[in-house]
Amino acid sequence: MEIGDKVKLEDPLMDTLIGKIIDKEISRCKCSKSKWVIDFNGETQKISVGSKKLSLYEEGQKITR
């Protein structure tokens, strides 16, 4: 994944969200992971790089809720 990619966040406790990666926060120490900064329609969230809840989104995909 790269900055500018459309992504899908799937969490069994929430709705599926579609957003765009706008930045990457790189961890300064080895004790924590770097995070993607993702814009979900004006609301930003930070998701750990490598999170299994996050995947690339392609137009035409069905969204399960």
Backbone as ProteinMPNN parsed JSONL, in Angstrom:
{"seq_chain_A": "MEIGDKVKLEDPLMDTLIGKIIDKEISRCKCSKSKWVIDFNGETQKISVGSKKLSLYEEGQKITR", "coords_chain_A": {"N_chain_A": [[0.84, -1.177, 0.0], [0.346, 2.295, -0.59], [0.75, 5.879, -0.168], [-2.115, 7.639, -1.143], [-3.549, 5.504, -2.121], [-6.748, 3.845, -2.363], [-8.514, 2.413, 0.286], [-9.981, -0.259, 2.245], [-11.522, -0.664, 5.312], [-12.209, -3.198, 7.401], [-14.038, -4.188, 10.085], [-15.307, -6.328, 12.482], [-16.883, -5.275, 14.515], [-17.725, -2.811, 13.69], [-19.081, -0.757, 10.964], [-18.099, -1.364, 7.535], [-15.563, 0.621, 6.221], [-14.616, 2.945, 3.675], [-11.778, 4.535, 2.481], [-9.031, 6.876, 1.961], [-5.53, 6.697, 1.824], [-3.606, 9.123, 3.34], [-1.236, 9.798, 4.536], [1.803, 8.625, 6.144], [2.819, 7.667, 9.264], [5.881, 7.318, 10.668], [7.324, 5.235, 13.001], [9.417, 6.193, 15.67], [10.781, 4.583, 17.357], [11.629, 1.113, 17.962], [9.721, -0.134, 19.395], [7.078, 0.337, 18.727], [4.703, 0.136, 16.003], [4.75, 1.512, 12.651], [2.25, 3.747, 11.283], [-0.584, 4.074, 9.122], [-2.154, 7.007, 7.986], [-5.42, 7.645, 7.495], [-8.031, 8.974, 5.556], [-11.375, 9.012, 6.082], [-13.889, 10.087, 4.584], [-13.566, 12.813, 5.574], [-13.025, 12.305, 8.241], [-10.256, 11.392, 10.078], [-8.228, 8.527, 10.684], [-5.815, 6.53, 12.415], [-4.145, 3.705, 11.451], [-2.452, 0.726, 12.109], [0.392, -0.2, 10.186], [0.254, -3.029, 8.201], [-1.969, -4.11, 9.35], [-4.531, -6.519, 9.569], [-7.141, -5.837, 9.182], [-7.236, -3.942, 7.252], [-7.367, -3.382, 3.776], [-6.62, -3.158, 0.236], [-8.834, -1.272, -1.813], [-10.94, -1.809, -4.531], [-12.722, -0.35, -7.203], [-16.109, -1.256, -7.63], [-16.175, -3.396, -5.934], [-18.021, -5.382, -3.627], [-19.469, -4.22, -0.635], [-19.506, -5.494, 2.524], [-21.664, -5.56, 5.312]], "CA_chain_A": [[0.0, 0.0, 0.0], [1.08, 3.548, -0.696], [-0.037, 7.096, 0.011], [-2.977, 7.883, -2.291], [-4.356, 4.311, -2.407], [-8.056, 3.679, -1.732], [-8.47, 1.241, 1.141], [-11.214, -0.696, 2.895], [-11.31, -1.076, 6.696], [-13.259, -4.132, 7.811], [-13.989, -4.49, 11.506], [-16.57, -6.997, 12.802], [-17.655, -4.488, 15.479], [-18.15, -1.552, 13.058], [-19.365, -0.836, 9.533], [-16.948, -1.321, 6.651], [-15.293, 1.995, 5.803], [-13.759, 3.14, 2.508], [-11.052, 5.792, 2.639], [-7.833, 7.101, 1.159], [-4.325, 6.907, 2.623], [-3.111, 10.477, 3.11], [0.095, 9.979, 5.11], [2.33, 7.495, 6.898], [3.605, 8.049, 10.435], [6.934, 6.338, 10.891], [7.665, 5.129, 14.408], [10.807, 6.566, 15.97], [11.423, 3.503, 18.11], [11.266, -0.227, 17.507], [8.692, -0.683, 20.276], [5.747, 0.498, 18.147], [4.649, 0.027, 14.539], [4.361, 2.689, 11.872], [0.805, 3.776, 11.066], [-1.163, 4.798, 7.996], [-3.167, 8.008, 8.323], [-6.429, 7.42, 6.467], [-9.173, 9.885, 5.565], [-12.661, 8.381, 5.81], [-14.878, 11.156, 4.384], [-13.347, 13.942, 6.475], [-12.588, 11.841, 9.559], [-9.01, 10.652, 9.926], [-7.892, 7.484, 11.645], [-4.49, 5.946, 12.27], [-4.226, 2.247, 11.461], [-1.115, 0.133, 12.046], [0.837, -0.787, 8.923], [0.189, -4.486, 8.281], [-3.209, -4.538, 10.0], [-5.329, -7.444, 8.753], [-8.448, -5.212, 8.959], [-7.09, -2.985, 6.163], [-7.011, -3.963, 2.476], [-6.823, -2.263, -0.906], [-10.209, -1.255, -2.312], [-11.064, -1.629, -5.976], [-14.079, 0.054, -7.594], [-16.955, -2.368, -8.014], [-16.207, -4.41, -4.889], [-19.183, -5.341, -2.74], [-19.148, -3.888, 0.751], [-20.318, -6.282, 3.446], [-21.897, -4.877, 6.59]], "C_chain_A": [[0.884, 1.238, 0.0], [0.151, 4.721, -0.413], [-0.821, 7.352, -1.272], [-3.858, 6.695, -2.649], [-5.705, 4.385, -1.705], [-8.013, 2.375, -0.947], [-9.826, 0.969, 1.773], [-10.835, -1.178, 4.299], [-12.491, -1.932, 7.12], [-13.048, -4.502, 9.271], [-15.322, -5.133, 11.878], [-17.457, -6.195, 13.762], [-18.19, -3.182, 14.895], [-18.571, -1.809, 11.622], [-18.05, -0.877, 8.767], [-16.788, 0.104, 6.15], [-14.368, 2.004, 4.596], [-13.092, 4.494, 2.665], [-9.83, 5.844, 1.752], [-6.658, 7.362, 2.088], [-3.781, 8.295, 2.297], [-1.707, 10.703, 3.657], [0.523, 8.687, 5.797], [3.168, 8.048, 8.04], [4.622, 6.955, 10.692], [7.328, 6.389, 12.361], [9.132, 5.465, 14.617], [11.53, 5.496, 16.768], [10.917, 2.156, 17.607], [10.109, -0.811, 18.312], [7.276, -0.518, 19.717], [5.829, 0.476, 16.621], [4.353, 1.382, 13.901], [2.871, 2.605, 11.591], [0.467, 4.537, 9.794], [-2.138, 5.82, 8.561], [-4.16, 7.967, 7.174], [-7.594, 8.378, 6.658], [-10.42, 9.118, 5.149], [-13.706, 9.489, 5.758], [-14.758, 12.268, 5.42], [-12.928, 13.561, 7.878], [-11.321, 11.013, 9.383], [-8.834, 9.646, 11.05], [-6.49, 7.003, 11.367], [-4.613, 4.447, 12.455], [-2.808, 1.7, 11.301], [-0.826, -0.44, 10.665], [0.84, -2.299, 9.12], [-1.058, -5.011, 8.973], [-4.024, -5.417, 9.051], [-6.716, -6.877, 8.454], [-8.432, -4.305, 7.734], [-6.675, -3.689, 4.881], [-7.247, -2.932, 1.379], [-8.258, -2.389, -1.389], [-10.191, -1.0, -3.808], [-12.51, -1.279, -6.288], [-14.85, -1.189, -8.03], [-17.008, -3.482, -6.986], [-17.49, -4.262, -4.076], [-18.695, -5.027, -1.327], [-20.078, -4.679, 1.641], [-20.448, -5.549, 4.764], [-22.523, -5.819, 7.553]], "O_chain_A": [[2.003, 1.233, 0.513], [-1.072, 4.578, -0.417], [-0.259, 7.29, -2.365], [-4.818, 6.851, -3.404], [-5.811, 4.914, -0.598], [-7.536, 1.357, -1.446], [-10.696, 1.839, 1.829], [-9.934, -2.003, 4.454], [-13.626, -1.46, 7.19], [-12.014, -5.057, 9.644], [-16.372, -4.546, 11.619], [-18.666, -6.421, 13.809], [-19.013, -2.515, 15.521], [-18.441, -2.923, 11.115], [-17.009, -0.474, 9.287], [-17.754, 0.726, 5.708], [-13.454, 1.186, 4.494], [-13.758, 5.49, 2.95], [-9.616, 4.977, 0.904], [-6.765, 8.15, 3.028], [-3.525, 8.614, 1.136], [-1.05, 11.679, 3.296], [-0.281, 7.778, 6.004], [4.113, 8.804, 7.816], [4.26, 5.798, 10.909], [7.628, 7.456, 12.898], [9.987, 5.064, 13.827], [12.758, 5.501, 16.847], [9.903, 2.077, 16.914], [9.574, -1.862, 17.958], [6.356, -1.179, 20.197], [6.873, 0.756, 16.031], [3.783, 2.273, 14.53], [2.285, 1.524, 11.652], [1.133, 5.508, 9.433], [-2.867, 5.528, 9.509], [-3.804, 8.22, 6.023], [-8.083, 8.57, 7.772], [-10.521, 8.636, 4.021], [-14.338, 9.798, 6.769], [-15.741, 12.622, 6.069], [-12.509, 14.43, 8.642], [-11.311, 10.043, 8.626], [-9.229, 9.873, 12.193], [-6.019, 7.054, 10.231], [-5.115, 3.971, 13.473], [-2.053, 2.168, 10.449], [-1.681, -1.081, 10.053], [1.377, -2.791, 10.112], [-1.198, -6.219, 9.167], [-4.183, -5.094, 7.874], [-7.403, -7.379, 7.565], [-9.49, -3.934, 7.225], [-5.745, -4.496, 4.884], [-7.978, -1.96, 1.568], [-8.832, -3.478, -1.376], [-9.513, -0.092, -4.29], [-13.426, -1.852, -5.7], [-14.311, -2.061, -8.711], [-17.793, -4.419, -7.131], [-17.981, -3.153, -3.867], [-17.65, -5.508, -0.89], [-21.298, -4.557, 1.535], [-19.48, -4.987, 5.275], [-22.803, -5.444, 8.692]]}, "name": "protein", "num_of_chains": 1, "seq": "MEIGDKVKLEDPLMDTLIGKIIDKEISRCKCSKSKWVIDFNGETQKISVGSKKLSLYEEGQKITR"}
